[in-house]
mmCIF file of C-alpha atoms in Angstrom:
data_model
loop_
_atom_site.group_PDB
_atom_site.id
_atom_site.type_symbol
_atom_site.label_atom_id
_atom_site.label_comp_id
_atom_site.label_asym_id
_atom_site.label_seq_id
_atom_site.Cartn_x
_atom_site.Cartn_y
_atom_site.Cartn_z
ATOM 1 C CA MET L 1 -6.143 16.662 -89.926
ATOM 2 C CA LYS L 2 -8.753 14.592 -88.225
ATOM 3 C CA THR L 3 -10.392 14.235 -91.610
ATOM 4 C CA ALA L 4 -7.256 12.591 -92.977
ATOM 5 C CA LEU L 5 -7.031 10.207 -90.050
ATOM 6 C CA LEU L 6 -10.621 9.191 -90.390
ATOM 7 C CA SER L 7 -10.406 8.817 -94.119
ATOM 8 C CA ILE L 8 -7.444 6.416 -94.075
ATOM 9 C CA GLY L 9 -8.949 4.368 -91.293
ATOM 10 C CA ALA L 10 -12.362 4.319 -92.885
ATOM 11 C CA LEU L 11 -10.942 3.249 -96.230
ATOM 12 C CA LEU L 12 -9.290 0.158 -94.896
ATOM 13 C CA ALA L 13 -12.038 -0.682 -92.466
ATOM 14 C CA ALA L 14 -14.401 -0.566 -95.409
ATOM 15 C CA ALA L 15 -12.210 -2.791 -97.559
ATOM 16 C CA ALA L 16 -14.742 -5.624 -97.634
ATOM 17 C CA PRO L 17 -17.775 -3.623 -98.670
ATOM 18 C CA ALA L 18 -15.714 -1.745 -101.238
ATOM 19 C CA VAL L 19 -15.066 -5.002 -103.049
ATOM 20 C CA ALA L 20 -18.387 -6.795 -103.278
ATOM 21 C CA GLN L 21 -18.382 -10.458 -102.174
ATOM 22 C CA GLY L 22 -14.896 -10.025 -100.792
ATOM 23 C CA PRO L 23 -11.771 -9.346 -102.837
ATOM 24 C CA THR L 24 -10.315 -11.904 -105.219
ATOM 25 C CA ASP L 25 -6.636 -12.814 -105.101
ATOM 26 C CA PRO L 26 -5.693 -10.364 -107.892
ATOM 27 C CA GLN L 27 -7.649 -7.658 -106.055
ATOM 28 C CA ILE L 28 -5.946 -8.527 -102.759
ATOM 29 C CA ALA L 29 -2.591 -8.246 -104.513
ATOM 30 C CA ALA L 30 -3.494 -4.749 -105.704
ATOM 31 C CA ILE L 31 -4.695 -3.762 -102.221
ATOM 32 C CA VAL L 32 -1.435 -4.989 -100.663
ATOM 33 C CA VAL L 33 0.678 -3.055 -103.134
ATOM 34 C CA ALA L 34 -1.410 0.103 -102.722
ATOM 35 C CA ALA L 35 -1.405 -0.100 -98.922
ATOM 36 C CA ASN L 36 2.362 -0.483 -98.806
ATOM 37 C CA GLN L 37 2.956 2.275 -101.345
ATOM 38 C CA VAL L 38 0.806 4.711 -99.376
ATOM 39 C CA ASP L 39 3.000 4.270 -96.313
ATOM 40 C CA ILE L 40 6.222 4.361 -98.340
ATOM 41 C CA ASP L 41 5.175 7.722 -99.789
ATOM 42 C CA ALA L 42 4.212 9.111 -96.371
ATOM 43 C CA GLY L 43 7.520 7.857 -94.994
ATOM 44 C CA ARG L 44 9.481 9.603 -97.736
ATOM 45 C CA MET L 45 7.706 12.839 -96.942
ATOM 46 C CA ALA L 46 8.453 12.454 -93.237
ATOM 47 C CA VAL L 47 12.121 11.618 -93.803
ATOM 48 C CA ALA L 48 12.492 14.794 -95.837
ATOM 49 C CA ARG L 49 10.464 16.960 -93.477
ATOM 50 C CA THR L 50 11.020 15.943 -89.858
ATOM 51 C CA LYS L 51 13.881 17.108 -87.671
ATOM 52 C CA ASP L 52 13.059 14.568 -84.971
ATOM 53 C CA ALA L 53 15.530 11.667 -84.953
ATOM 54 C CA GLY L 54 12.974 9.172 -83.659
ATOM 55 C CA VAL L 55 10.356 10.122 -86.208
ATOM 56 C CA LYS L 56 12.935 10.076 -89.000
ATOM 57 C CA ALA L 57 14.151 6.610 -88.001
ATOM 58 C CA PHE L 58 10.579 5.336 -87.861
ATOM 59 C CA ALA L 59 9.745 6.840 -91.246
ATOM 60 C CA GLN L 60 12.872 5.350 -92.807
ATOM 61 C CA GLN L 61 11.919 1.967 -91.385
ATOM 62 C CA MET L 62 8.461 2.264 -92.897
ATOM 63 C CA ILE L 63 10.065 2.849 -96.290
ATOM 64 C CA THR L 64 12.400 -0.113 -95.856
ATOM 65 C CA ASP L 65 9.835 -2.558 -94.490
ATOM 66 C CA HIS L 66 6.925 -1.712 -96.751
ATOM 67 C CA SER L 67 9.247 -1.766 -99.757
ATOM 68 C CA ALA L 68 10.399 -5.232 -98.700
ATOM 69 C CA VAL L 69 6.815 -6.439 -98.388
ATOM 70 C CA ASN L 70 5.965 -5.024 -101.787
ATOM 71 C CA ALA L 71 9.023 -6.679 -103.297
ATOM 72 C CA ALA L 72 7.940 -10.005 -101.815
ATOM 73 C CA ALA L 73 4.389 -9.488 -103.061
ATOM 74 C CA THR L 74 5.609 -8.621 -106.543
ATOM 75 C CA LYS L 75 7.862 -11.683 -106.591
ATOM 76 C CA LEU L 76 4.977 -13.886 -105.509
ATOM 77 C CA VAL L 77 2.404 -12.610 -107.992
ATOM 78 C CA THR L 78 4.989 -12.922 -110.768
ATOM 79 C CA LYS L 79 5.593 -16.516 -109.764
ATOM 80 C CA LEU L 80 1.870 -17.212 -109.566
ATOM 81 C CA HIS L 81 1.182 -15.412 -112.850
ATOM 82 C CA VAL L 82 -1.335 -13.219 -111.038
ATOM 83 C CA THR L 83 -1.822 -9.694 -112.317
ATOM 84 C CA PRO L 84 -2.836 -7.300 -109.526
ATOM 85 C CA GLU L 85 -6.291 -6.005 -110.320
ATOM 86 C CA PRO L 86 -6.928 -2.405 -109.276
ATOM 87 C CA ASN L 87 -10.248 -2.095 -107.494
ATOM 88 C CA ALA L 88 -12.283 0.349 -105.458
ATOM 89 C CA THR L 89 -10.338 -0.356 -102.264
ATOM 90 C CA SER L 90 -6.884 -0.057 -103.814
ATOM 91 C CA LYS L 91 -7.941 3.177 -105.520
ATOM 92 C CA GLN L 92 -9.385 4.555 -102.299
ATOM 93 C CA LEU L 93 -6.162 3.694 -100.518
ATOM 94 C CA THR L 94 -4.078 5.499 -103.084
ATOM 95 C CA ASP L 95 -6.406 8.502 -103.054
ATOM 96 C CA GLY L 96 -6.383 8.501 -99.249
ATOM 97 C CA GLY L 97 -2.600 8.536 -99.252
ATOM 98 C CA VAL L 98 -2.596 11.540 -101.540
ATOM 99 C CA ALA L 99 -5.104 13.310 -99.270
ATOM 100 C CA ASN L 100 -3.019 12.512 -96.220
ATOM 101 C CA ARG L 101 0.132 13.991 -97.726
ATOM 102 C CA LYS L 102 -1.836 17.037 -98.807
ATOM 103 C CA ASN L 103 -2.974 17.527 -95.218
ATOM 104 C CA LEU L 104 0.584 17.121 -93.957
ATOM 105 C CA GLU L 105 2.026 19.491 -96.540
ATOM 106 C CA PRO L 106 1.495 22.815 -94.723
ATOM 107 C CA LEU L 107 2.663 21.472 -91.361
ATOM 108 C CA ARG L 108 6.130 21.982 -89.929
ATOM 109 C CA GLY L 109 8.063 20.955 -86.825
ATOM 110 C CA ALA L 110 6.203 19.353 -83.949
ATOM 111 C CA ALA L 111 2.847 19.813 -85.663
ATOM 112 C CA PHE L 112 4.038 17.782 -88.638
ATOM 113 C CA ASP L 113 5.553 15.072 -86.441
ATOM 114 C CA LYS L 114 2.384 14.719 -84.403
ATOM 115 C CA ALA L 115 0.121 14.589 -87.435
ATOM 116 C CA TYR L 116 2.374 12.100 -89.227
ATOM 117 C CA ILE L 117 2.587 9.791 -86.220
ATOM 118 C CA ASP L 118 -1.115 10.075 -85.419
ATOM 119 C CA ASN L 119 -1.867 9.027 -88.964
ATOM 120 C CA GLU L 120 0.619 6.148 -88.786
ATOM 121 C CA VAL L 121 -1.153 4.797 -85.709
ATOM 122 C CA ALA L 122 -4.565 5.015 -87.365
ATOM 123 C CA TYR L 123 -3.233 3.651 -90.648
ATOM 124 C CA HIS L 124 -1.502 0.611 -89.194
ATOM 125 C CA GLN L 125 -4.466 -0.200 -86.972
ATOM 126 C CA ALA L 126 -6.720 -0.068 -90.020
ATOM 127 C CA VAL L 127 -4.337 -2.205 -92.086
ATOM 128 C CA LEU L 128 -4.168 -4.743 -89.287
ATOM 129 C CA ASP L 129 -7.956 -4.901 -89.144
ATOM 130 C CA ALA L 130 -8.172 -5.282 -92.899
ATOM 131 C CA ILE L 131 -5.600 -8.102 -92.902
ATOM 132 C CA ASP L 132 -7.481 -9.960 -90.176
ATOM 133 C CA LYS L 133 -11.044 -9.359 -91.303
ATOM 134 C CA THR L 134 -10.825 -9.103 -95.071
ATOM 135 C CA LEU L 135 -7.564 -10.008 -96.744
ATOM 136 C CA ILE L 136 -6.543 -13.255 -95.001
ATOM 137 C CA PRO L 137 -10.097 -14.647 -94.842
ATOM 138 C CA ASN L 138 -10.635 -14.021 -98.557
ATOM 139 C CA ALA L 139 -7.236 -15.091 -99.894
ATOM 140 C CA LYS L 140 -7.622 -18.296 -101.868
ATOM 141 C CA ASN L 141 -4.057 -19.060 -102.874
ATOM 142 C CA ALA L 142 -2.093 -20.613 -100.007
ATOM 143 C CA GLU L 143 1.092 -18.695 -100.805
ATOM 144 C CA LEU L 144 -0.753 -15.382 -100.961
ATOM 145 C CA LYS L 145 -2.416 -16.172 -97.647
ATOM 146 C CA ALA L 146 1.000 -17.073 -96.200
ATOM 147 C CA LEU L 147 2.419 -13.762 -97.409
ATOM 148 C CA LEU L 148 -0.402 -11.901 -95.685
ATOM 149 C CA GLU L 149 0.160 -13.893 -92.512
ATOM 150 C CA GLN L 150 3.876 -13.102 -92.702
ATOM 151 C CA THR L 151 3.102 -9.414 -93.217
ATOM 152 C CA ARG L 152 0.806 -9.185 -90.209
ATOM 153 C CA PRO L 153 3.548 -9.188 -87.522
ATOM 154 C CA ALA L 154 5.307 -6.369 -89.336
ATOM 155 C CA ILE L 155 2.163 -4.257 -89.295
ATOM 156 C CA ALA L 156 1.554 -5.082 -85.635
ATOM 157 C CA ALA L 157 5.144 -4.119 -84.735
ATOM 158 C CA HIS L 158 4.854 -0.885 -86.728
ATOM 159 C CA LEU L 159 1.643 -0.078 -84.878
ATOM 160 C CA GLU L 160 3.275 -0.566 -81.482
ATOM 161 C CA HIS L 161 6.309 1.460 -82.540
ATOM 162 C CA ALA L 162 4.026 4.258 -83.795
ATOM 163 C CA LYS L 163 2.103 4.196 -80.519
ATOM 164 C CA GLN L 164 5.359 4.551 -78.584
ATOM 165 C CA LEU L 165 6.262 7.577 -80.682
ATOM 166 C CA GLN L 166 2.754 8.959 -80.312
ATOM 167 C CA ALA L 167 3.050 8.792 -76.536
ATOM 168 C CA SER L 168 6.256 10.799 -76.669
ATOM 169 C CA HIS L 169 4.926 13.381 -79.153
ATOM 170 C CA LYS L 170 1.724 14.474 -77.464
ATOM 171 C CA MET D 1 25.445 -7.082 -68.190
ATOM 172 C CA LEU D 2 26.683 -7.902 -71.645
ATOM 173 C CA ALA D 3 28.809 -10.929 -72.107
ATOM 174 C CA VAL D 4 31.595 -10.560 -74.622
ATOM 175 C CA VAL D 5 30.558 -12.017 -77.909
ATOM 176 C CA ALA D 6 32.485 -12.167 -81.125
ATOM 177 C CA PRO D 7 30.689 -12.246 -84.453
ATOM 178 C CA LEU D 8 31.876 -14.817 -86.931
ATOM 179 C CA ALA D 9 31.928 -13.713 -90.519
ATOM 180 C CA VAL D 10 31.752 -17.239 -91.848
ATOM 181 C CA ALA D 11 31.406 -20.753 -90.555
ATOM 182 C CA ALA D 12 34.889 -21.955 -89.699
ATOM 183 C CA GLY D 13 34.708 -25.634 -90.433
ATOM 184 C CA PRO D 14 33.883 -28.220 -87.791
ATOM 185 C CA VAL D 15 32.739 -26.535 -84.613
ATOM 186 C CA GLN D 16 34.900 -27.239 -81.584
ATOM 187 C CA GLY D 17 33.277 -27.412 -78.167
ATOM 188 C CA PRO D 18 29.557 -27.107 -77.573
ATOM 189 C CA ALA D 19 27.269 -27.735 -80.519
ATOM 190 C CA PRO D 20 25.937 -24.596 -82.194
ATOM 191 C CA THR D 21 22.500 -23.335 -81.346
ATOM 192 C CA ARG D 22 20.032 -21.503 -83.543
ATOM 193 C CA ILE D 23 17.758 -18.619 -82.723
ATOM 194 C CA ALA D 24 15.084 -17.846 -85.271
ATOM 195 C CA ILE D 25 13.868 -14.346 -85.980
ATOM 196 C CA ARG D 26 10.364 -15.071 -87.131
ATOM 197 C CA ASN D 27 7.213 -12.992 -87.110
ATOM 198 C CA PHE D 28 9.128 -10.211 -85.326
ATOM 199 C CA VAL D 29 10.002 -12.496 -82.404
ATOM 200 C CA PHE D 30 13.331 -14.011 -81.324
ATOM 201 C CA VAL D 31 12.721 -17.744 -80.779
ATOM 202 C CA PRO D 32 13.652 -19.157 -78.389
ATOM 203 C CA SER D 33 14.057 -16.417 -75.857
ATOM 204 C CA PRO D 34 15.362 -16.596 -73.303
ATOM 205 C CA ASP D 35 17.874 -19.088 -74.613
ATOM 206 C CA THR D 36 20.659 -20.604 -72.565
ATOM 207 C CA VAL D 37 23.981 -21.435 -74.194
ATOM 208 C CA ARG D 38 27.397 -22.450 -72.982
ATOM 209 C CA SER D 39 30.450 -20.269 -73.110
ATOM 210 C CA GLY D 40 32.209 -20.927 -76.401
ATOM 211 C CA GLN D 41 29.021 -21.986 -78.138
ATOM 212 C CA VAL D 42 28.239 -20.622 -81.570
ATOM 213 C CA VAL D 43 24.827 -18.970 -81.790
ATOM 214 C CA THR D 44 23.231 -18.448 -85.170
ATOM 215 C CA PHE D 45 20.453 -15.914 -85.641
ATOM 216 C CA ARG D 46 18.481 -16.505 -88.843
ATOM 217 C CA ASN D 47 16.034 -13.928 -90.152
ATOM 218 C CA HIS D 48 12.935 -15.671 -91.503
ATOM 219 C CA ASP D 49 10.967 -12.431 -91.909
ATOM 220 C CA LEU D 50 10.390 -10.372 -95.032
ATOM 221 C CA VAL D 51 12.179 -7.361 -93.584
ATOM 222 C CA PRO D 52 15.637 -6.734 -92.119
ATOM 223 C CA HIS D 53 16.383 -6.977 -88.420
ATOM 224 C CA THR D 54 19.342 -6.551 -86.094
ATOM 225 C CA VAL D 55 20.546 -8.216 -82.926
ATOM 226 C CA THR D 56 21.692 -5.349 -80.722
ATOM 227 C CA ALA D 57 22.623 -5.537 -77.059
ATOM 228 C CA ASP D 58 20.615 -3.192 -74.872
ATOM 229 C CA SER D 59 23.975 -1.932 -73.622
ATOM 230 C CA SER D 60 24.899 -1.131 -77.257
ATOM 231 C CA THR D 61 28.143 -3.075 -76.956
ATOM 232 C CA LEU D 62 26.992 -5.635 -79.522
ATOM 233 C CA ASP D 63 25.364 -5.045 -82.866
ATOM 234 C CA SER D 64 24.954 -7.504 -85.696
ATOM 235 C CA GLY D 65 24.404 -4.833 -88.281
ATOM 236 C CA THR D 66 21.526 -5.378 -90.643
ATOM 237 C CA ILE D 67 20.506 -9.016 -91.069
ATOM 238 C CA GLU D 68 18.627 -9.050 -94.336
ATOM 239 C CA ALA D 69 15.585 -11.245 -94.944
ATOM 240 C CA GLY D 70 16.622 -14.855 -95.307
ATOM 241 C CA LYS D 71 20.142 -14.218 -94.030
ATOM 242 C CA GLU D 72 21.820 -15.178 -90.787
ATOM 243 C CA TRP D 73 24.412 -13.881 -88.364
ATOM 244 C CA ARG D 74 26.624 -15.859 -86.051
ATOM 245 C CA LEU D 75 28.402 -15.078 -82.865
ATOM 246 C CA THR D 76 30.440 -17.013 -80.365
ATOM 247 C CA ALA D 77 29.285 -16.532 -76.803
ATOM 248 C CA LYS D 78 32.370 -15.832 -74.746
ATOM 249 C CA ARG D 79 31.858 -14.428 -71.284
ATOM 250 C CA LYS D 80 29.301 -15.884 -68.910
ATOM 251 C CA GLY D 81 26.393 -13.659 -68.091
ATOM 252 C CA VAL D 82 23.054 -12.470 -69.389
ATOM 253 C CA VAL D 83 22.728 -10.529 -72.633
ATOM 254 C CA HIS D 84 19.537 -8.565 -73.118
ATOM 255 C CA TYR D 85 19.149 -7.591 -76.739
ATOM 256 C CA HIS D 86 16.658 -6.062 -79.137
ATOM 257 C CA CYS D 87 16.194 -5.236 -82.795
ATOM 258 C CA ARG D 88 17.496 -1.728 -83.414
ATOM 259 C CA LEU D 89 15.123 -1.333 -86.365
ATOM 260 C CA HIS D 90 12.051 -2.570 -84.519
ATOM 261 C CA PRO D 91 12.281 -1.509 -80.877
ATOM 262 C CA THR D 92 9.341 -3.656 -79.829
ATOM 263 C CA MET D 93 11.449 -6.810 -80.404
ATOM 264 C CA HIS D 94 13.433 -8.063 -77.411
ATOM 265 C CA GLY D 95 15.383 -11.186 -76.510
ATOM 266 C CA THR D 96 17.609 -12.631 -73.815
ATOM 267 C CA LEU D 97 20.646 -14.861 -74.098
ATOM 268 C CA VAL D 98 21.984 -16.552 -70.976
ATOM 269 C CA ILE D 99 25.617 -17.674 -71.265
ATOM 270 C CA ARG D 100 26.761 -20.270 -68.717
#
């Protein structure tokens, strides 16, 4: 499980080097969509699997919020006539999400809840770092930058919420 | 302690009594908070974020229901007192409304 945690965190922390010279706007768009989809998929798995009301509510909120961010991102890139450009980072994110769900698959009960929440903490911390250090600094279009800035508080709130759950699921 | 508040489904024409006040939900923060209003004053909460929020009294005696992105919810502050509230969907979000 630790491998999964490290892999997700490492992926996002390495977002800049993965896209040489910093990502372009179309690449950032693809990274945003991939990052949100990874957490939507993990959330769906948790909603179906967990018996813990707090974990289920959190997971459902991740689905709702990350879907909303992706909808806003899709609306924006459509308006801007920007086609998201898959890149090494977006692919690594997607692959990391698959690996994470594979690691969660055999777990049940409290072990699943703990692993899911631990990963959510690591994931949101890594996304926050990537937004601050890579995505916002490299975004060229003002509206794309604004979308990233508007997304940041959501990620920060998710991180704090996940930490609260983590503290109660040790 | 929760003051009695009554949600308004729609704006009901010219507002009688104290002028309405607005509280923004922006970047996962209620602004301003704390906010002081007068009894009878209409308070509008507008969600400027990308995701839904709620305005829910800590005592659970008030709940806006889901306020979708870009939408707003209104209530009329009735009973004097202090209302501590939060977002039910995002428990890290808190606010305070003082009704005088």
